[in-house]
Short mmCIF file of C-alpha atoms in Angstrom, two decimals:
data_model
loop_
_atom_site.label_atom_id
_atom_site.label_comp_id
_atom_site.label_asym_id
_atom_site.label_seq_id
_atom_site.Cartn_x
_atom_site.Cartn_y
_atom_site.Cartn_z
CA MET E 1 -28.82 -10.13 -7.92
CA ALA E 2 -27.28 -8.89 -11.19
CA LYS E 3 -26.66 -5.43 -9.77
CA VAL E 4 -24.91 -6.90 -6.74
CA ALA E 5 -22.78 -9.14 -8.95
CA ALA E 6 -21.83 -6.12 -11.03
CA PHE E 7 -20.55 -4.33 -7.92
CA LEU E 8 -18.54 -7.39 -6.94
CA ALA E 9 -16.92 -7.44 -10.36
CA LEU E 10 -16.15 -3.73 -10.16
CA SER E 11 -14.66 -4.05 -6.69
CA VAL E 12 -12.00 -6.58 -7.66
CA ALA E 13 -11.01 -5.00 -10.98
CA ALA E 14 -8.18 -2.70 -11.98
CA LEU E 15 -6.16 -2.83 -8.76
CA GLY E 16 -2.96 -0.86 -8.97
CA VAL E 17 -4.18 1.16 -11.95
CA ALA E 18 -3.49 4.88 -11.75
CA PRO E 19 -6.57 7.03 -11.14
CA ALA E 20 -8.25 8.96 -13.92
CA ALA E 21 -6.70 12.34 -14.63
CA TYR E 22 -7.99 15.26 -12.61
CA ALA E 23 -8.94 18.52 -14.29
CA GLU E 24 -7.37 21.83 -13.43
CA THR E 25 -8.87 25.28 -13.47
CA ALA E 26 -7.69 27.97 -15.86
CA ALA E 27 -5.43 29.25 -13.11
CA GLY E 28 -3.83 25.82 -12.84
CA SER E 29 -5.10 24.97 -9.37
CA PRO E 30 -6.39 21.40 -8.89
CA VAL E 31 -10.11 20.63 -8.78
CA ARG E 32 -11.08 20.13 -5.13
CA ASP E 33 -13.94 17.70 -5.74
CA VAL E 34 -14.62 14.69 -7.96
CA GLU E 35 -14.11 15.59 -11.62
CA VAL E 36 -17.38 15.48 -13.62
CA ALA E 37 -18.12 15.82 -17.33
CA GLY E 38 -21.27 17.85 -16.72
CA GLY E 39 -23.81 18.90 -14.13
CA PRO E 40 -23.20 19.78 -10.49
CA ALA E 41 -20.21 18.47 -8.54
CA GLY E 42 -20.35 16.06 -5.63
CA GLU E 43 -20.77 18.42 -2.70
CA GLU E 44 -23.46 20.40 -4.53
CA VAL E 45 -25.38 17.24 -5.39
CA GLN E 46 -25.13 15.98 -1.81
CA THR E 47 -26.52 19.30 -0.57
CA LEU E 48 -29.44 18.87 -2.99
CA VAL E 49 -30.14 15.33 -1.76
CA ASP E 50 -29.97 16.47 1.87
CA ARG E 51 -32.53 19.18 1.08
CA LEU E 52 -34.89 16.79 -0.73
CA GLY E 53 -34.73 14.35 2.20
CA ASP E 54 -34.34 10.61 2.73
CA GLU E 55 -38.03 9.80 2.36
CA ARG E 56 -38.14 10.18 -1.45
CA THR E 57 -34.50 9.90 -2.50
CA GLY E 58 -32.18 6.90 -2.48
CA GLY E 59 -28.76 8.52 -2.34
CA VAL E 60 -26.20 9.81 -4.84
CA TYR E 61 -23.36 8.14 -6.72
CA LEU E 62 -20.98 8.81 -9.59
CA ASP E 63 -21.78 7.20 -12.95
CA ARG E 64 -18.22 6.26 -13.90
CA ALA E 65 -18.98 5.85 -17.62
CA GLU E 66 -20.72 9.21 -18.03
CA ARG E 67 -18.70 11.02 -15.31
CA ARG E 68 -21.86 12.58 -13.91
CA PHE E 69 -23.56 12.32 -10.53
CA VAL E 70 -26.77 10.32 -10.35
CA VAL E 71 -29.47 10.89 -7.75
CA ALA E 72 -31.78 7.95 -6.98
CA VAL E 73 -35.39 9.11 -6.56
CA THR E 74 -38.62 7.31 -5.80
CA ASP E 75 -41.10 9.47 -7.75
CA GLY E 76 -41.46 11.74 -10.75
CA GLU E 77 -41.68 14.97 -8.77
CA MET E 78 -38.28 14.32 -7.20
CA ALA E 79 -36.87 13.37 -10.61
CA GLU E 80 -37.94 16.71 -12.07
CA GLU E 81 -36.36 18.56 -9.14
CA VAL E 82 -33.06 16.74 -9.63
CA GLU E 83 -33.02 17.34 -13.37
CA ARG E 84 -33.76 21.04 -12.89
CA ALA E 85 -30.62 21.17 -10.74
CA GLY E 86 -28.61 19.67 -13.63
CA ALA E 87 -27.97 16.22 -12.16
CA VAL E 88 -29.11 12.85 -13.53
CA ALA E 89 -32.24 11.36 -11.91
CA ARG E 90 -32.79 7.59 -11.70
CA ARG E 91 -36.09 6.10 -10.54
CA VAL E 92 -35.71 3.40 -7.89
CA ALA E 93 -38.06 1.36 -5.75
CA TYR E 94 -36.71 2.11 -2.27
CA SER E 95 -35.85 5.30 -0.40
CA THR E 96 -32.83 5.87 1.80
CA GLU E 97 -35.16 5.97 4.79
CA HIS E 98 -36.50 2.49 4.00
CA LEU E 99 -33.09 0.94 3.30
CA GLU E 100 -31.37 2.53 6.29
CA GLY E 101 -34.22 1.17 8.42
CA ILE E 102 -33.30 -2.36 7.30
CA LYS E 103 -29.63 -1.73 8.08
CA GLU E 104 -30.48 -0.41 11.55
CA LYS E 105 -32.48 -3.57 12.28
CA LEU E 106 -29.51 -5.68 11.19
CA ASP E 107 -27.24 -3.66 13.50
CA LYS E 108 -29.60 -4.19 16.43
CA THR E 109 -30.44 -7.84 15.76
CA PHE E 110 -27.20 -9.51 14.63
CA TRP E 111 -23.56 -9.53 15.72
CA VAL E 112 -21.94 -12.11 13.45
CA PRO E 113 -18.13 -12.09 13.05
CA GLY E 114 -17.07 -12.16 9.40
CA THR E 115 -19.93 -10.04 8.05
CA THR E 116 -20.31 -6.75 6.25
CA TRP E 117 -23.62 -5.01 5.56
CA GLY E 118 -25.06 -1.69 4.54
CA VAL E 119 -26.93 0.21 1.84
CA GLU E 120 -25.39 0.00 -1.64
CA ILE E 121 -26.79 2.99 -3.45
CA PRO E 122 -26.35 1.96 -7.13
CA ALA E 123 -27.99 -1.41 -6.38
CA ASN E 124 -30.78 0.30 -4.34
CA ARG E 125 -30.71 -2.38 -1.71
CA VAL E 126 -29.09 -3.51 1.52
CA VAL E 127 -26.42 -6.13 0.87
CA VAL E 128 -25.10 -8.53 3.51
CA ARG E 129 -21.78 -10.26 2.82
CA ALA E 130 -20.75 -13.27 4.89
CA ASP E 131 -17.18 -14.54 4.66
CA SER E 132 -15.88 -18.11 4.89
CA THR E 133 -15.83 -18.08 8.71
CA VAL E 134 -19.59 -17.51 9.06
CA SER E 135 -21.31 -20.77 10.01
CA ASP E 136 -24.12 -22.25 7.93
CA GLU E 137 -26.46 -21.68 10.86
CA SER E 138 -25.64 -17.97 11.12
CA PHE E 139 -25.86 -17.60 7.35
CA ALA E 140 -29.31 -19.20 7.37
CA GLU E 141 -30.49 -16.82 10.10
CA LEU E 142 -29.27 -13.81 8.16
CA GLU E 143 -30.75 -15.20 4.95
CA ALA E 144 -34.16 -15.58 6.60
CA PHE E 145 -34.01 -12.00 7.88
CA VAL E 146 -32.92 -10.62 4.50
CA GLY E 147 -35.53 -12.68 2.65
CA SER E 148 -38.36 -10.97 4.49
CA TYR E 149 -37.51 -7.70 2.71
CA GLY E 150 -37.83 -9.00 -0.84
CA GLU E 151 -35.82 -7.09 -3.47
CA ALA E 152 -34.78 -4.46 -0.92
CA ALA E 153 -32.09 -6.74 0.56
CA ALA E 154 -29.73 -9.53 -0.51
CA ILE E 155 -27.10 -11.78 1.07
CA LEU E 156 -23.92 -13.14 -0.49
CA ARG E 157 -21.15 -15.53 0.47
CA VAL E 158 -17.66 -14.12 -0.09
CA PRO E 159 -14.31 -15.92 0.24
CA GLY E 160 -11.60 -15.20 2.78
CA GLU E 161 -11.75 -13.64 6.24
CA THR E 162 -12.72 -10.15 7.35
CA LYS E 163 -9.88 -8.86 9.53
CA SER E 164 -8.55 -5.69 11.06
CA ALA E 165 -5.26 -4.83 9.36
CA ALA E 166 -2.76 -4.75 12.22
CA SER E 167 -0.15 -7.47 12.63
CA PRO E 168 2.58 -8.46 15.12
CA ILE E 169 6.16 -7.37 14.55
CA ASN E 170 7.79 -9.53 11.89
CA GLY E 171 10.33 -7.21 10.26
CA GLY E 172 10.01 -4.67 7.47
CA ASP E 173 7.90 -2.47 9.69
CA TYR E 174 6.80 0.99 8.79
CA ILE E 175 5.72 2.31 12.20
CA GLN E 176 5.81 0.04 15.22
CA ASN E 177 5.57 0.23 19.00
CA GLY E 178 7.29 -2.98 20.04
CA SER E 179 4.18 -5.15 19.84
CA THR E 180 2.22 -3.83 16.85
CA GLN E 181 3.16 -2.67 13.39
CA CYS E 182 0.84 -0.46 11.39
CA SER E 183 1.04 2.17 8.69
CA TYR E 184 1.53 5.90 8.94
CA GLY E 185 -1.71 7.65 7.98
CA PHE E 186 -1.81 11.44 7.73
CA THR E 187 0.30 14.11 9.36
CA VAL E 188 -2.08 16.46 11.19
CA ARG E 189 -1.71 19.67 13.17
CA ASN E 190 -3.56 21.02 16.16
CA LYS E 191 -6.07 23.65 15.00
CA SER E 192 -5.42 25.87 18.01
CA LYS E 193 -1.66 25.24 18.06
CA PRO E 194 -0.44 24.59 14.48
CA SER E 195 3.15 23.89 15.56
CA GLU E 196 1.94 20.75 17.40
CA LEU E 197 2.04 17.87 14.91
CA SER E 198 0.63 14.34 15.24
CA ILE E 199 0.18 11.21 13.17
CA LEU E 200 -3.35 9.98 12.50
CA THR E 201 -3.63 6.21 12.20
CA ALA E 202 -6.02 3.38 13.11
CA GLY E 203 -7.47 3.23 16.62
CA HIS E 204 -6.83 -0.48 17.04
CA CYS E 205 -3.13 0.33 16.55
CA THR E 206 -3.08 2.88 19.39
CA ILE E 207 -5.47 1.49 22.01
CA THR E 208 -2.57 1.00 24.47
CA ALA E 209 -1.86 4.44 25.95
CA GLY E 210 1.67 5.76 26.32
CA LYS E 211 3.26 3.43 23.77
CA THR E 212 6.33 4.79 22.00
CA TRP E 213 6.40 4.49 18.21
CA TYR E 214 9.39 4.03 15.92
CA LYS E 215 10.21 4.20 12.21
CA SER E 216 11.47 1.12 10.39
CA ASN E 217 15.07 2.23 11.03
CA GLY E 218 14.45 2.24 14.79
CA MET E 219 14.23 6.01 15.21
CA ARG E 220 11.59 7.14 17.70
CA ILE E 221 8.83 9.25 16.10
CA GLY E 222 6.44 9.86 19.02
CA TYR E 223 4.03 8.37 21.51
CA THR E 224 0.37 7.36 21.64
CA THR E 225 -2.01 10.09 22.77
CA GLY E 226 -5.32 8.66 21.60
CA GLY E 227 -6.92 5.40 20.53
CA ASN E 228 -10.65 5.25 19.73
CA TYR E 229 -11.74 1.68 18.96
CA VAL E 230 -15.16 1.78 20.61
CA ASN E 231 -18.69 2.67 19.50
CA GLY E 232 -17.88 1.66 15.93
CA ASN E 233 -14.89 4.01 15.52
CA ASP E 234 -11.34 3.13 14.48
CA PHE E 235 -8.95 6.08 14.71
CA GLY E 236 -5.96 6.96 16.87
CA LEU E 237 -3.34 9.65 17.36
CA ILE E 238 0.44 9.56 17.83
CA ARG E 239 2.06 12.78 19.04
CA ALA E 240 5.01 13.50 16.73
CA ASP E 241 7.47 14.88 19.28
CA ASN E 242 10.87 13.96 17.80
CA ARG E 243 11.07 17.10 15.66
CA PRO E 244 14.87 17.54 15.63
CA ASN E 245 15.49 14.12 14.04
CA VAL E 246 12.33 13.39 12.03
CA THR E 247 10.75 15.64 9.40
CA TYR E 248 6.95 15.36 9.26
CA TYR E 249 5.58 16.24 5.85
CA GLY E 250 1.87 16.64 5.12
CA ASN E 251 1.92 14.13 2.28
CA VAL E 252 1.31 10.46 1.44
CA GLU E 253 3.07 7.89 -0.74
CA ALA E 254 1.61 7.64 -4.25
CA ALA E 255 2.61 5.81 -7.47
CA GLY E 256 6.27 4.90 -7.87
CA GLY E 257 7.17 6.15 -4.42
CA VAL E 258 6.35 9.74 -5.38
CA SER E 259 4.93 11.88 -2.58
CA GLN E 260 1.44 13.34 -2.96
CA ASP E 261 0.77 16.51 -0.99
CA ILE E 262 -2.42 16.49 1.07
CA TYR E 263 -4.04 19.90 1.53
CA TYR E 264 -7.55 19.27 2.84
CA SER E 265 -10.05 16.58 3.84
CA ARG E 266 -13.51 15.59 2.64
CA ASP E 267 -15.90 12.65 2.48
CA SER E 268 -15.54 10.13 -0.35
CA LYS E 269 -18.20 9.72 -3.05
CA VAL E 270 -19.64 6.38 -4.17
CA GLY E 271 -18.17 5.58 -7.58
CA GLU E 272 -15.16 7.91 -7.48
CA THR E 273 -11.59 6.69 -7.95
CA VAL E 274 -9.58 6.69 -4.74
CA CYS E 275 -6.13 5.45 -3.76
CA ALA E 276 -4.63 3.83 -0.67
CA SER E 277 -1.11 3.37 0.66
CA GLY E 278 0.24 0.97 3.26
CA TYR E 279 3.64 -0.40 4.14
CA ARG E 280 2.65 -4.00 3.29
CA SER E 281 0.53 -3.57 0.15
CA LYS E 282 1.95 -0.25 -1.05
CA TYR E 283 -0.06 1.95 -3.44
CA ALA E 284 -3.23 0.93 -5.31
CA CYS E 285 -6.39 2.59 -6.64
CA ASN E 286 -9.99 1.62 -7.34
CA SER E 287 -13.49 3.00 -6.89
CA VAL E 288 -15.56 3.49 -3.74
CA GLY E 289 -18.17 0.72 -3.74
CA ALA E 290 -20.23 1.62 -0.68
CA LYS E 291 -20.37 3.90 2.36
CA ASN E 292 -21.75 3.70 5.90
CA GLN E 293 -21.16 -0.04 6.12
CA THR E 294 -21.17 -2.11 9.32
CA ILE E 295 -18.20 -4.53 9.51
CA THR E 296 -17.88 -7.26 12.15
CA TYR E 297 -14.34 -8.62 12.09
CA THR E 298 -13.61 -12.28 12.74
CA ASP E 299 -12.35 -11.40 16.24
CA GLY E 300 -15.85 -10.12 17.03
CA HIS E 301 -15.02 -6.41 16.99
CA ARG E 302 -17.49 -4.22 15.11
CA VAL E 303 -16.86 -0.96 13.25
CA THR E 304 -19.58 1.16 11.68
CA GLY E 305 -19.86 3.97 9.13
CA MET E 306 -17.03 2.49 7.03
CA ASP E 307 -16.24 3.13 3.37
CA VAL E 308 -15.70 -0.04 1.30
CA VAL E 309 -13.22 0.01 -1.60
CA GLY E 310 -12.09 -2.77 -3.96
CA ILE E 311 -8.40 -2.44 -3.04
CA CYS E 312 -6.43 -5.40 -1.71
CA ARG E 313 -4.80 -4.77 1.69
CA ALA E 314 -2.96 -7.00 4.17
CA GLY E 315 -1.94 -7.21 7.81
CA GLY E 316 0.17 -4.18 8.70
CA ASP E 317 -1.66 -1.77 6.38
CA SER E 318 -3.85 -0.54 9.25
CA GLY E 319 -3.83 3.22 9.63
CA GLY E 320 -2.66 3.82 6.08
CA PRO E 321 -4.24 6.69 4.13
CA LEU E 322 -7.14 6.67 1.69
CA PHE E 323 -7.04 9.73 -0.55
CA ALA E 324 -8.02 11.26 -3.88
CA ARG E 325 -5.23 13.43 -5.23
CA ASP E 326 -4.75 16.14 -2.58
CA ALA E 327 -7.77 15.24 -0.45
CA ALA E 328 -7.60 13.05 2.66
CA LEU E 329 -10.58 10.67 2.75
CA GLY E 330 -10.04 7.85 5.23
CA ILE E 331 -7.88 5.58 7.38
CA THR E 332 -7.41 1.86 6.71
CA SER E 333 -9.25 -0.22 9.29
CA GLY E 334 -9.46 -3.76 7.86
CA TYR E 335 -9.66 -6.00 4.82
CA ASN E 336 -10.74 -9.26 3.23
CA SER E 337 -7.78 -10.22 1.08
CA SER E 338 -9.51 -13.07 -0.77
CA ALA E 339 -12.46 -10.91 -1.83
CA CYS E 340 -10.14 -7.90 -2.27
CA TYR E 341 -12.22 -5.51 -0.18
CA SER E 342 -10.78 -3.01 2.28
CA TYR E 343 -12.55 -0.92 4.90
CA TYR E 344 -11.87 2.70 5.81
CA GLN E 345 -12.70 4.97 8.72
CA PRO E 346 -13.83 8.32 7.21
CA VAL E 347 -11.15 10.84 8.12
CA ASN E 348 -13.31 13.88 8.95
CA GLU E 349 -14.83 12.19 12.00
CA ALA E 350 -11.34 11.48 13.36
CA LEU E 351 -10.09 15.00 12.67
CA ALA E 352 -13.09 16.54 14.43
CA TRP E 353 -12.69 14.21 17.43
CA TYR E 354 -9.10 15.31 18.07
CA GLY E 355 -9.45 18.94 16.94
CA VAL E 356 -6.79 18.55 14.26
CA GLU E 357 -6.54 19.11 10.51
CA VAL E 358 -4.54 17.79 7.58
CA PHE E 359 -2.26 20.17 5.72
#
């Protein structure tokens, strides 16, 4: 349980602290992956792990102290292969295949509002978190299931409630449609028609088709064209059609109200420093604690494949961007404010669904 406790401590620390500095190349262009002190970068390591397979590896994560990527492996042969590639190998008991099998059984067996579960790579186990709304009976059922897997799984009680991050109109809105207020995510453009711009936000914000959206000053910015809040997804699209009166920049709000340009998108890496913005909670940064997590909100709605970050969010932050310098990473889906976790829809899935790109 010590490893799990360590992740909990990491997740609630250093909120609002600026991210570590990013290196630049000799030409002055920004690094387009997680900065490392040595060894291969994130995408290269992930390619290596994909080649080695899930049967004898346990995933990859960033060692924040050493600033190097670590690959979890289940045997010496895999360790030698990883070290030959220049990455750090760490022997673990359980493979990704084994741990993902436990998660899949949880997904098929339980639907408990107020829970989060998934594989946590540094801990090399599946961790179930049950918030304050989960009954003792449901907790006991989950505990019995988890207990049958020994050290490969654990369950924890966490404070607060696990909620999606939309809220009704109550003033101080950022973007709103008359019944819901959310946060502006990323400006995106149609790949086949670059002049056509849209706003990517959370799907639970845009599930009502045809809704007109407005800025906080009442100016119309566009209308809903897509809202995917089924099959575990949470992303939506607002067509930005008021071009004469509203300028749509491809950037996000960073520290001190300064704009950060977004140039491309990628998947986040476990352990890297990321930042989020939202109209309620503003700008904050922390590290990615886990990926591919299943979240069941207290209203019973389930989202899957989520990134979990130790950044405090609140109602109204839904749809806000998760990013690392100039890279778009995700869209705010929900939060547990007491435990200071927030949950993010990976952005690349949403971009591919709508045939759009950040810029």
